[in-house]
Amino acid sequence: MKRFLRAVRTPFLCILCLAVALFACLYPLRGASEEEAEAWPGVLRLWQIDSFEGGRGSRASFLGGVARHYESEGGMLILVTQHTAESAAYALQDGQTPDLISYGPGFELATEIARPVPDHSFAAGTLGGETYAVPWCRGGYFLLTGDGDFSDISAKNTVLSAGRGASVKAAAVLEGWGGDFAVQDSQQAYLSLIGGKYRYMVGSQRDVWRLRTRQFSFTAKPLTAYSDLLQYISVCSEDARRYAAALSFLELLLSQEIQQTLTKIGMMSIQYSIYADDSVFSAAERECARATVPAFMSAAARAEMDACAESALKGDKSGVKKLENFLTEYCKKSSFAV
């Protein structure tokens, strides 16, 4: 008998522990009312697409941190998923739809799932008079030099840093520059500047952080004619409760409390000045770009714009006007005034 009890004791204790654990998990729902059960936290799905190079950290990780903050205040759980534009397109074709989506200009499929965002207005994120996309952080283009005073910019002494997703040629043309500029990938461009091959480099906020990481002494001047380096967020949920929860998360993301922490990922805010002790980025905050492209710009339109910029840069006398007209016409169609 004693042998039998010893044999069954361990399995019995395991089953008992499992039963207690299950009871503890289920107990809160067992006593809930219908209304409380309906309001029981679910999971919001947030997709993050890196359409362009960021600053110095992961935007997906940053959103994950905001999600934990939101959850700690009693909000729904949020699952942040990193996507490429291609993987997001495949997921949508497979019938998956996020509750929120964060992306840069050019993800045209967002128009199929985005819903209006009340109480917010941003011209580049409007369609049919309603706002569907709101920027939650931004970058910018800069002219960088190790030993220049910005008075002798030319195609011979300046390299353009073609970072992923950046329209650096358009930024250069709209600043009034033209010529047979060297265009290099972002890694090679900043090495060319450090190595003294070029006196100036046109790049983005990512290049600023690269140079700082290399402890290279430089001066930077923000470009003010054009920038398309904006990270948007749209609410997509059709369910009323999830839509309301997604809007609540969006408000937290855009709050001054959270926006002030964008310095962690080397990005700037649309609404607030957060770089008081940083001469490079505080200047960029004061000198916000005058023109951008619509949030829902198609890939075909982007390719056409890049072609206009390239021809203008290479000396096409009418190229600059074509680029300006293109931006004006396209943005008018998208309810955005340059």
mmCIF file of C-alpha atoms in Angstrom:
data_model
loop_
_atom_site.group_PDB
_atom_site.id
_atom_site.type_symbol
_atom_site.label_atom_id
_atom_site.label_comp_id
_atom_site.label_asym_id
_atom_site.label_seq_id
_atom_site.Cartn_x
_atom_site.Cartn_y
_atom_site.Cartn_z
ATOM 1 C CA MET A 1 0.000 0.000 0.000
ATOM 2 C CA LYS A 2 2.795 2.411 0.914
ATOM 3 C CA ARG A 3 4.560 1.620 -2.345
ATOM 4 C CA PHE A 4 1.336 2.385 -4.222
ATOM 5 C CA LEU A 5 0.902 5.740 -2.471
ATOM 6 C CA ARG A 6 4.509 6.694 -3.221
ATOM 7 C CA ALA A 7 3.972 5.755 -6.865
ATOM 8 C CA VAL A 8 0.874 7.901 -7.340
ATOM 9 C CA ARG A 9 1.885 10.833 -5.110
ATOM 10 C CA THR A 10 4.054 12.696 -7.618
ATOM 11 C CA PRO A 11 1.612 12.490 -10.573
ATOM 12 C CA PHE A 12 -1.254 13.477 -8.255
ATOM 13 C CA LEU A 13 0.606 16.554 -7.021
ATOM 14 C CA CYS A 14 1.411 17.587 -10.590
ATOM 15 C CA ILE A 15 -2.245 17.303 -11.600
ATOM 16 C CA LEU A 16 -3.304 19.256 -8.513
ATOM 17 C CA CYS A 17 -0.855 22.088 -9.260
ATOM 18 C CA LEU A 18 -2.054 22.244 -12.857
ATOM 19 C CA ALA A 19 -5.687 22.406 -11.706
ATOM 20 C CA VAL A 20 -4.894 25.259 -9.298
ATOM 21 C CA ALA A 21 -3.053 27.184 -12.032
ATOM 22 C CA LEU A 22 -5.937 26.793 -14.475
ATOM 23 C CA PHE A 23 -8.456 27.867 -11.843
ATOM 24 C CA ALA A 24 -6.388 30.970 -11.075
ATOM 25 C CA CYS A 25 -6.287 31.924 -14.755
ATOM 26 C CA LEU A 26 -10.001 31.383 -15.335
ATOM 27 C CA TYR A 27 -11.320 32.795 -12.070
ATOM 28 C CA PRO A 28 -11.430 36.501 -13.127
ATOM 29 C CA LEU A 29 -13.709 35.659 -16.073
ATOM 30 C CA ARG A 30 -15.951 33.295 -14.184
ATOM 31 C CA GLY A 31 -17.256 36.136 -11.998
ATOM 32 C CA ALA A 32 -17.417 38.785 -14.750
ATOM 33 C CA SER A 33 -20.599 40.332 -16.078
ATOM 34 C CA GLU A 34 -21.453 40.267 -19.778
ATOM 35 C CA GLU A 35 -20.204 43.857 -20.098
ATOM 36 C CA GLU A 36 -16.947 43.104 -18.296
ATOM 37 C CA ALA A 37 -16.353 39.997 -20.390
ATOM 38 C CA GLU A 38 -16.903 42.001 -23.575
ATOM 39 C CA ALA A 39 -14.340 44.545 -22.389
ATOM 40 C CA TRP A 40 -11.766 41.898 -21.472
ATOM 41 C CA PRO A 41 -8.395 42.951 -22.980
ATOM 42 C CA GLY A 42 -7.606 41.540 -26.394
ATOM 43 C CA VAL A 43 -4.557 42.078 -28.577
ATOM 44 C CA LEU A 44 -4.084 44.933 -31.029
ATOM 45 C CA ARG A 45 -1.807 44.161 -33.982
ATOM 46 C CA LEU A 46 0.592 46.921 -34.999
ATOM 47 C CA TRP A 47 2.691 46.499 -38.148
ATOM 48 C CA GLN A 48 5.909 48.490 -38.525
ATOM 49 C CA ILE A 49 7.407 49.030 -42.005
ATOM 50 C CA ASP A 50 10.824 50.679 -42.331
ATOM 51 C CA SER A 51 10.396 52.431 -45.669
ATOM 52 C CA PHE A 52 13.548 54.509 -45.179
ATOM 53 C CA GLU A 53 16.640 54.525 -42.981
ATOM 54 C CA GLY A 54 15.913 55.793 -39.473
ATOM 55 C CA GLY A 55 18.196 57.412 -36.939
ATOM 56 C CA ARG A 56 20.172 55.283 -34.523
ATOM 57 C CA GLY A 57 17.718 52.730 -33.180
ATOM 58 C CA SER A 58 14.828 50.469 -34.081
ATOM 59 C CA ARG A 59 11.457 52.101 -34.676
ATOM 60 C CA ALA A 60 9.801 48.731 -34.066
ATOM 61 C CA SER A 61 11.477 48.482 -30.649
ATOM 62 C CA PHE A 62 10.456 52.053 -29.859
ATOM 63 C CA LEU A 63 6.839 51.244 -30.693
ATOM 64 C CA GLY A 64 7.146 48.136 -28.537
ATOM 65 C CA GLY A 65 8.176 50.326 -25.605
ATOM 66 C CA VAL A 66 5.213 52.639 -26.165
ATOM 67 C CA ALA A 67 2.992 49.555 -26.312
ATOM 68 C CA ARG A 68 4.223 48.390 -22.896
ATOM 69 C CA HIS A 69 3.534 51.892 -21.536
ATOM 70 C CA TYR A 70 0.029 51.776 -23.008
ATOM 71 C CA GLU A 71 -0.639 48.347 -21.520
ATOM 72 C CA SER A 72 0.575 49.478 -18.081
ATOM 73 C CA GLU A 73 -2.101 52.157 -18.093
ATOM 74 C CA GLY A 74 -4.842 49.592 -18.632
ATOM 75 C CA GLY A 75 -4.930 49.538 -22.424
ATOM 76 C CA MET A 76 -5.265 46.478 -24.626
ATOM 77 C CA LEU A 77 -2.218 44.332 -25.279
ATOM 78 C CA ILE A 78 -0.333 45.308 -28.431
ATOM 79 C CA LEU A 79 1.682 42.988 -30.651
ATOM 80 C CA VAL A 80 4.253 44.895 -32.732
ATOM 81 C CA THR A 81 5.349 43.049 -35.877
ATOM 82 C CA GLN A 82 8.223 44.153 -38.114
ATOM 83 C CA HIS A 83 7.326 43.983 -41.811
ATOM 84 C CA THR A 84 8.786 44.943 -45.144
ATOM 85 C CA ALA A 85 6.472 46.499 -47.710
ATOM 86 C CA GLU A 86 6.529 43.169 -49.551
ATOM 87 C CA SER A 87 5.738 40.990 -46.529
ATOM 88 C CA ALA A 88 2.956 43.371 -45.470
ATOM 89 C CA ALA A 89 1.464 43.138 -48.977
ATOM 90 C CA TYR A 90 1.573 39.327 -48.834
ATOM 91 C CA ALA A 91 -0.062 39.338 -45.401
ATOM 92 C CA LEU A 92 -2.859 41.596 -46.646
ATOM 93 C CA GLN A 93 -3.415 39.333 -49.653
ATOM 94 C CA ASP A 94 -3.634 36.428 -47.202
ATOM 95 C CA GLY A 95 -6.512 38.156 -45.428
ATOM 96 C CA GLN A 96 -4.561 39.503 -42.450
ATOM 97 C CA THR A 97 -5.282 43.084 -41.410
ATOM 98 C CA PRO A 98 -3.538 45.069 -38.653
ATOM 99 C CA ASP A 99 -5.302 47.355 -36.211
ATOM 100 C CA LEU A 100 -2.532 49.934 -36.673
ATOM 101 C CA ILE A 101 0.153 50.304 -39.315
ATOM 102 C CA SER A 102 3.293 52.459 -39.257
ATOM 103 C CA TYR A 103 4.970 53.201 -42.607
ATOM 104 C CA GLY A 104 6.725 55.785 -44.757
ATOM 105 C CA PRO A 105 5.586 57.367 -48.055
ATOM 106 C CA GLY A 106 5.101 54.843 -50.822
ATOM 107 C CA PHE A 107 3.064 52.113 -49.119
ATOM 108 C CA GLU A 108 0.030 52.706 -51.320
ATOM 109 C CA LEU A 109 -1.827 49.639 -49.996
ATOM 110 C CA ALA A 110 -2.452 51.569 -46.781
ATOM 111 C CA THR A 111 -5.275 53.357 -48.617
ATOM 112 C CA GLU A 112 -7.184 50.057 -48.739
ATOM 113 C CA ILE A 113 -7.184 49.534 -44.980
ATOM 114 C CA ALA A 114 -6.686 52.948 -43.328
ATOM 115 C CA ARG A 115 -9.632 54.575 -41.580
ATOM 116 C CA PRO A 116 -10.139 58.283 -40.825
ATOM 117 C CA VAL A 117 -8.337 59.695 -37.799
ATOM 118 C CA PRO A 118 -10.583 62.287 -36.126
ATOM 119 C CA ASP A 119 -9.258 65.458 -34.491
ATOM 120 C CA HIS A 120 -6.017 65.347 -36.467
ATOM 121 C CA SER A 121 -5.023 67.195 -39.609
ATOM 122 C CA PHE A 122 -1.949 66.669 -41.741
ATOM 123 C CA ALA A 123 -2.197 67.654 -45.385
ATOM 124 C CA ALA A 124 0.092 64.941 -46.773
ATOM 125 C CA GLY A 125 -1.985 62.288 -45.017
ATOM 126 C CA THR A 126 -5.393 63.352 -46.322
ATOM 127 C CA LEU A 127 -7.667 61.750 -48.895
ATOM 128 C CA GLY A 128 -10.971 63.258 -49.920
ATOM 129 C CA GLY A 129 -10.739 65.907 -47.240
ATOM 130 C CA GLU A 130 -10.224 63.448 -44.349
ATOM 131 C CA THR A 131 -6.985 62.586 -42.540
ATOM 132 C CA TYR A 132 -6.001 58.923 -42.780
ATOM 133 C CA ALA A 133 -2.296 59.123 -41.857
ATOM 134 C CA VAL A 134 -0.524 61.135 -39.160
ATOM 135 C CA PRO A 135 3.281 61.362 -38.868
ATOM 136 C CA TRP A 136 4.670 60.224 -35.512
ATOM 137 C CA CYS A 137 8.339 60.932 -36.217
ATOM 138 C CA ARG A 138 10.480 62.420 -38.968
ATOM 139 C CA GLY A 139 13.974 62.642 -40.319
ATOM 140 C CA GLY A 140 15.437 65.196 -42.714
ATOM 141 C CA TYR A 141 18.123 65.921 -45.283
ATOM 142 C CA PHE A 142 21.403 67.622 -44.365
ATOM 143 C CA LEU A 143 24.449 69.107 -46.062
ATOM 144 C CA LEU A 144 27.487 67.814 -44.166
ATOM 145 C CA THR A 145 31.142 68.817 -44.250
ATOM 146 C CA GLY A 146 34.359 68.247 -42.330
ATOM 147 C CA ASP A 147 36.103 71.454 -43.403
ATOM 148 C CA GLY A 148 33.802 73.579 -45.572
ATOM 149 C CA ASP A 149 31.694 76.680 -45.039
ATOM 150 C CA PHE A 150 28.908 75.701 -47.496
ATOM 151 C CA SER A 151 29.861 78.498 -49.899
ATOM 152 C CA ASP A 152 31.385 76.420 -52.706
ATOM 153 C CA ILE A 153 28.999 73.496 -53.300
ATOM 154 C CA SER A 154 29.623 71.860 -56.660
ATOM 155 C CA ALA A 155 29.241 68.516 -58.402
ATOM 156 C CA LYS A 156 33.002 68.012 -58.157
ATOM 157 C CA ASN A 157 33.294 68.315 -54.381
ATOM 158 C CA THR A 158 29.938 66.917 -53.218
ATOM 159 C CA VAL A 159 28.651 63.348 -52.972
ATOM 160 C CA LEU A 160 25.001 62.363 -52.566
ATOM 161 C CA SER A 161 24.285 59.624 -50.030
ATOM 162 C CA ALA A 162 21.625 57.383 -51.545
ATOM 163 C CA GLY A 163 20.258 55.845 -48.358
ATOM 164 C CA ARG A 164 17.464 53.284 -48.590
ATOM 165 C CA GLY A 165 14.118 54.933 -49.289
ATOM 166 C CA ALA A 166 15.565 58.446 -49.581
ATOM 167 C CA SER A 167 15.009 60.854 -52.495
ATOM 168 C CA VAL A 168 18.309 62.619 -52.058
ATOM 169 C CA LYS A 169 18.439 63.696 -55.714
ATOM 170 C CA ALA A 170 15.121 65.511 -55.401
ATOM 171 C CA ALA A 171 16.320 67.169 -52.194
ATOM 172 C CA ALA A 172 19.483 68.400 -53.961
ATOM 173 C CA VAL A 173 17.651 69.680 -57.049
ATOM 174 C CA LEU A 174 15.047 71.560 -55.024
ATOM 175 C CA GLU A 175 17.856 73.238 -53.087
ATOM 176 C CA GLY A 176 18.970 74.684 -56.416
ATOM 177 C CA TRP A 177 21.937 72.435 -57.187
ATOM 178 C CA GLY A 178 22.677 70.788 -60.510
ATOM 179 C CA GLY A 179 25.479 68.918 -62.222
ATOM 180 C CA ASP A 180 26.984 65.478 -62.540
ATOM 181 C CA PHE A 181 27.007 64.712 -58.806
ATOM 182 C CA ALA A 182 28.467 61.428 -57.601
ATOM 183 C CA VAL A 183 25.782 59.256 -56.033
ATOM 184 C CA GLN A 184 26.949 56.508 -53.680
ATOM 185 C CA ASP A 185 25.253 54.132 -51.278
ATOM 186 C CA SER A 186 25.083 55.553 -47.779
ATOM 187 C CA GLN A 187 27.939 53.476 -46.348
ATOM 188 C CA GLN A 188 30.348 54.378 -49.140
ATOM 189 C CA ALA A 189 29.301 58.049 -49.192
ATOM 190 C CA TYR A 190 30.136 58.797 -45.579
ATOM 191 C CA LEU A 191 33.443 56.920 -45.908
ATOM 192 C CA SER A 192 34.239 59.096 -48.939
ATOM 193 C CA LEU A 193 33.563 62.206 -46.859
ATOM 194 C CA ILE A 194 35.668 60.985 -43.939
ATOM 195 C CA GLY A 195 38.457 59.979 -46.299
ATOM 196 C CA GLY A 196 38.575 63.432 -47.884
ATOM 197 C CA LYS A 197 37.497 62.361 -51.358
ATOM 198 C CA TYR A 198 34.660 64.882 -51.203
ATOM 199 C CA ARG A 199 34.333 68.083 -49.232
ATOM 200 C CA TYR A 200 30.564 67.891 -48.831
ATOM 201 C CA MET A 201 27.930 65.205 -48.558
ATOM 202 C CA VAL A 202 24.157 65.430 -48.873
ATOM 203 C CA GLY A 203 22.615 62.839 -46.590
ATOM 204 C CA SER A 204 19.934 62.156 -44.009
ATOM 205 C CA GLN A 205 19.650 62.005 -40.221
ATOM 206 C CA ARG A 206 21.092 58.484 -40.450
ATOM 207 C CA ASP A 207 24.328 59.897 -41.880
ATOM 208 C CA VAL A 208 24.559 62.371 -39.002
ATOM 209 C CA TRP A 209 24.503 59.491 -36.532
ATOM 210 C CA ARG A 210 26.986 57.462 -38.597
ATOM 211 C CA LEU A 211 29.488 60.314 -38.529
ATOM 212 C CA ARG A 212 29.002 60.755 -34.798
ATOM 213 C CA THR A 213 29.568 57.058 -34.225
ATOM 214 C CA ARG A 214 32.864 57.378 -36.091
ATOM 215 C CA GLN A 215 33.679 60.439 -33.929
ATOM 216 C CA PHE A 216 34.202 62.498 -37.066
ATOM 217 C CA SER A 217 34.193 66.258 -36.512
ATOM 218 C CA PHE A 218 31.714 67.853 -38.915
ATOM 219 C CA THR A 219 29.314 70.726 -39.480
ATOM 220 C CA ALA A 220 25.772 70.145 -40.672
ATOM 221 C CA LYS A 221 23.210 72.372 -42.325
ATOM 222 C CA PRO A 222 19.576 71.211 -42.617
ATOM 223 C CA LEU A 223 18.039 71.322 -46.087
ATOM 224 C CA THR A 224 14.714 73.127 -46.091
ATOM 225 C CA ALA A 225 13.215 72.777 -49.576
ATOM 226 C CA TYR A 226 12.029 69.168 -49.400
ATOM 227 C CA SER A 227 11.841 66.064 -47.233
ATOM 228 C CA ASP A 228 9.953 62.802 -47.579
ATOM 229 C CA LEU A 229 11.435 61.145 -44.470
ATOM 230 C CA LEU A 230 8.261 60.917 -42.422
ATOM 231 C CA GLN A 231 7.000 57.883 -40.514
ATOM 232 C CA TYR A 232 3.196 57.741 -40.539
ATOM 233 C CA ILE A 233 0.686 55.801 -38.490
ATOM 234 C CA SER A 234 -2.821 54.806 -39.572
ATOM 235 C CA VAL A 235 -5.686 53.126 -37.728
ATOM 236 C CA CYS A 236 -7.143 50.191 -39.637
ATOM 237 C CA SER A 237 -9.481 48.244 -37.335
ATOM 238 C CA GLU A 238 -13.113 47.838 -38.428
ATOM 239 C CA ASP A 239 -14.290 46.689 -34.997
ATOM 240 C CA ALA A 240 -15.611 49.641 -32.966
ATOM 241 C CA ARG A 241 -13.938 48.647 -29.685
ATOM 242 C CA ARG A 242 -10.594 47.905 -31.302
ATOM 243 C CA TYR A 243 -10.802 51.078 -33.388
ATOM 244 C CA ALA A 244 -11.313 53.129 -30.207
ATOM 245 C CA ALA A 245 -8.390 51.342 -28.518
ATOM 246 C CA ALA A 246 -6.164 51.943 -31.553
ATOM 247 C CA LEU A 247 -7.038 55.656 -31.510
ATOM 248 C CA SER A 248 -6.164 55.732 -27.820
ATOM 249 C CA PHE A 249 -2.733 54.242 -28.571
ATOM 250 C CA LEU A 250 -2.220 56.767 -31.381
ATOM 251 C CA GLU A 251 -2.935 59.629 -28.968
ATOM 252 C CA LEU A 252 -0.363 58.263 -26.527
ATOM 253 C CA LEU A 253 2.222 57.910 -29.307
ATOM 254 C CA LEU A 254 1.665 61.546 -30.335
ATOM 255 C CA SER A 255 1.660 62.872 -26.777
ATOM 256 C CA GLN A 256 4.422 65.203 -25.643
ATOM 257 C CA GLU A 257 5.500 62.648 -23.037
ATOM 258 C CA ILE A 258 6.289 60.040 -25.708
ATOM 259 C CA GLN A 259 7.437 62.436 -28.438
ATOM 260 C CA GLN A 260 10.167 63.774 -26.159
ATOM 261 C CA THR A 261 11.687 60.302 -26.052
ATOM 262 C CA LEU A 262 12.246 60.127 -29.830
ATOM 263 C CA THR A 263 15.821 61.171 -29.098
ATOM 264 C CA LYS A 264 16.366 57.514 -28.123
ATOM 265 C CA ILE A 265 16.074 56.521 -31.792
ATOM 266 C CA GLY A 266 17.606 59.667 -33.276
ATOM 267 C CA MET A 267 14.418 60.893 -34.911
ATOM 268 C CA MET A 268 12.585 64.218 -34.674
ATOM 269 C CA SER A 269 9.039 65.127 -33.695
ATOM 270 C CA ILE A 270 6.557 66.910 -35.937
ATOM 271 C CA GLN A 271 5.031 68.902 -33.086
ATOM 272 C CA TYR A 272 7.695 69.391 -30.424
ATOM 273 C CA SER A 273 11.263 70.618 -30.077
ATOM 274 C CA ILE A 274 13.161 67.855 -28.302
ATOM 275 C CA TYR A 275 16.831 68.557 -29.154
ATOM 276 C CA ALA A 276 17.558 71.723 -27.184
ATOM 277 C CA ASP A 277 21.147 70.617 -26.457
ATOM 278 C CA ASP A 278 21.888 69.311 -29.955
ATOM 279 C CA SER A 279 22.903 72.031 -32.422
ATOM 280 C CA VAL A 280 22.413 69.874 -35.532
ATOM 281 C CA PHE A 281 18.941 68.586 -34.798
ATOM 282 C CA SER A 282 17.665 71.711 -33.053
ATOM 283 C CA ALA A 283 18.470 73.605 -36.265
ATOM 284 C CA ALA A 284 16.535 70.991 -38.258
ATOM 285 C CA GLU A 285 13.585 71.379 -35.884
ATOM 286 C CA ARG A 286 13.522 75.131 -36.544
ATOM 287 C CA GLU A 287 13.974 74.708 -40.307
ATOM 288 C CA CYS A 288 11.265 72.205 -41.200
ATOM 289 C CA ALA A 289 11.101 71.283 -44.906
ATOM 290 C CA ARG A 290 8.624 73.275 -46.968
ATOM 291 C CA ALA A 291 7.474 70.441 -49.231
ATOM 292 C CA THR A 292 6.897 66.710 -49.034
ATOM 293 C CA VAL A 293 5.081 63.975 -50.921
ATOM 294 C CA PRO A 294 1.750 62.396 -49.968
ATOM 295 C CA ALA A 295 1.784 59.516 -47.523
ATOM 296 C CA PHE A 296 0.024 57.268 -50.052
ATOM 297 C CA MET A 297 2.238 58.034 -53.043
ATOM 298 C CA SER A 298 2.349 55.106 -55.464
ATOM 299 C CA ALA A 299 5.541 53.351 -56.498
ATOM 300 C CA ALA A 300 4.953 54.459 -60.094
ATOM 301 C CA ALA A 301 4.615 58.096 -59.061
ATOM 302 C CA ARG A 302 7.739 57.831 -56.920
ATOM 303 C CA ALA A 303 9.691 56.408 -59.860
ATOM 304 C CA GLU A 304 8.473 59.232 -62.090
ATOM 305 C CA MET A 305 9.524 61.827 -59.533
ATOM 306 C CA ASP A 306 12.971 60.254 -59.159
ATOM 307 C CA ALA A 307 13.382 60.283 -62.953
ATOM 308 C CA CYS A 308 12.528 64.002 -63.036
ATOM 309 C CA ALA A 309 15.070 64.665 -60.289
ATOM 310 C CA GLU A 310 17.810 62.699 -62.049
ATOM 311 C CA SER A 311 17.335 64.498 -65.361
ATOM 312 C CA ALA A 312 17.347 67.849 -63.564
ATOM 313 C CA LEU A 313 20.511 66.974 -61.692
ATOM 314 C CA LYS A 314 22.257 66.047 -64.935
ATOM 315 C CA GLY A 315 21.579 69.400 -66.524
ATOM 316 C CA ASP A 316 18.136 69.210 -68.093
ATOM 317 C CA LYS A 317 17.243 72.915 -68.134
ATOM 318 C CA SER A 318 13.577 72.167 -67.762
ATOM 319 C CA GLY A 319 14.178 69.408 -65.205
ATOM 320 C CA VAL A 320 13.743 71.554 -62.111
ATOM 321 C CA LYS A 321 10.483 72.979 -63.405
ATOM 322 C CA LYS A 322 9.271 69.491 -64.305
ATOM 323 C CA LEU A 323 10.029 68.299 -60.786
ATOM 324 C CA GLU A 324 8.272 71.264 -59.196
ATOM 325 C CA ASN A 325 5.274 70.855 -61.497
ATOM 326 C CA PHE A 326 5.180 67.139 -60.795
ATOM 327 C CA LEU A 327 5.128 67.678 -57.042
ATOM 328 C CA THR A 328 2.505 70.400 -57.311
ATOM 329 C CA GLU A 329 0.236 68.387 -59.613
ATOM 330 C CA TYR A 330 0.571 65.122 -57.743
ATOM 331 C CA CYS A 331 0.097 66.740 -54.371
ATOM 332 C CA LYS A 332 -2.986 68.580 -55.571
ATOM 333 C CA LYS A 333 -4.498 65.263 -56.572
ATOM 334 C CA SER A 334 -3.748 64.007 -53.086
ATOM 335 C CA SER A 335 -5.154 67.049 -51.277
ATOM 336 C CA PHE A 336 -1.723 68.316 -50.300
ATOM 337 C CA ALA A 337 -0.567 71.835 -51.146
ATOM 338 C CA VAL A 338 3.162 72.311 -51.661
#
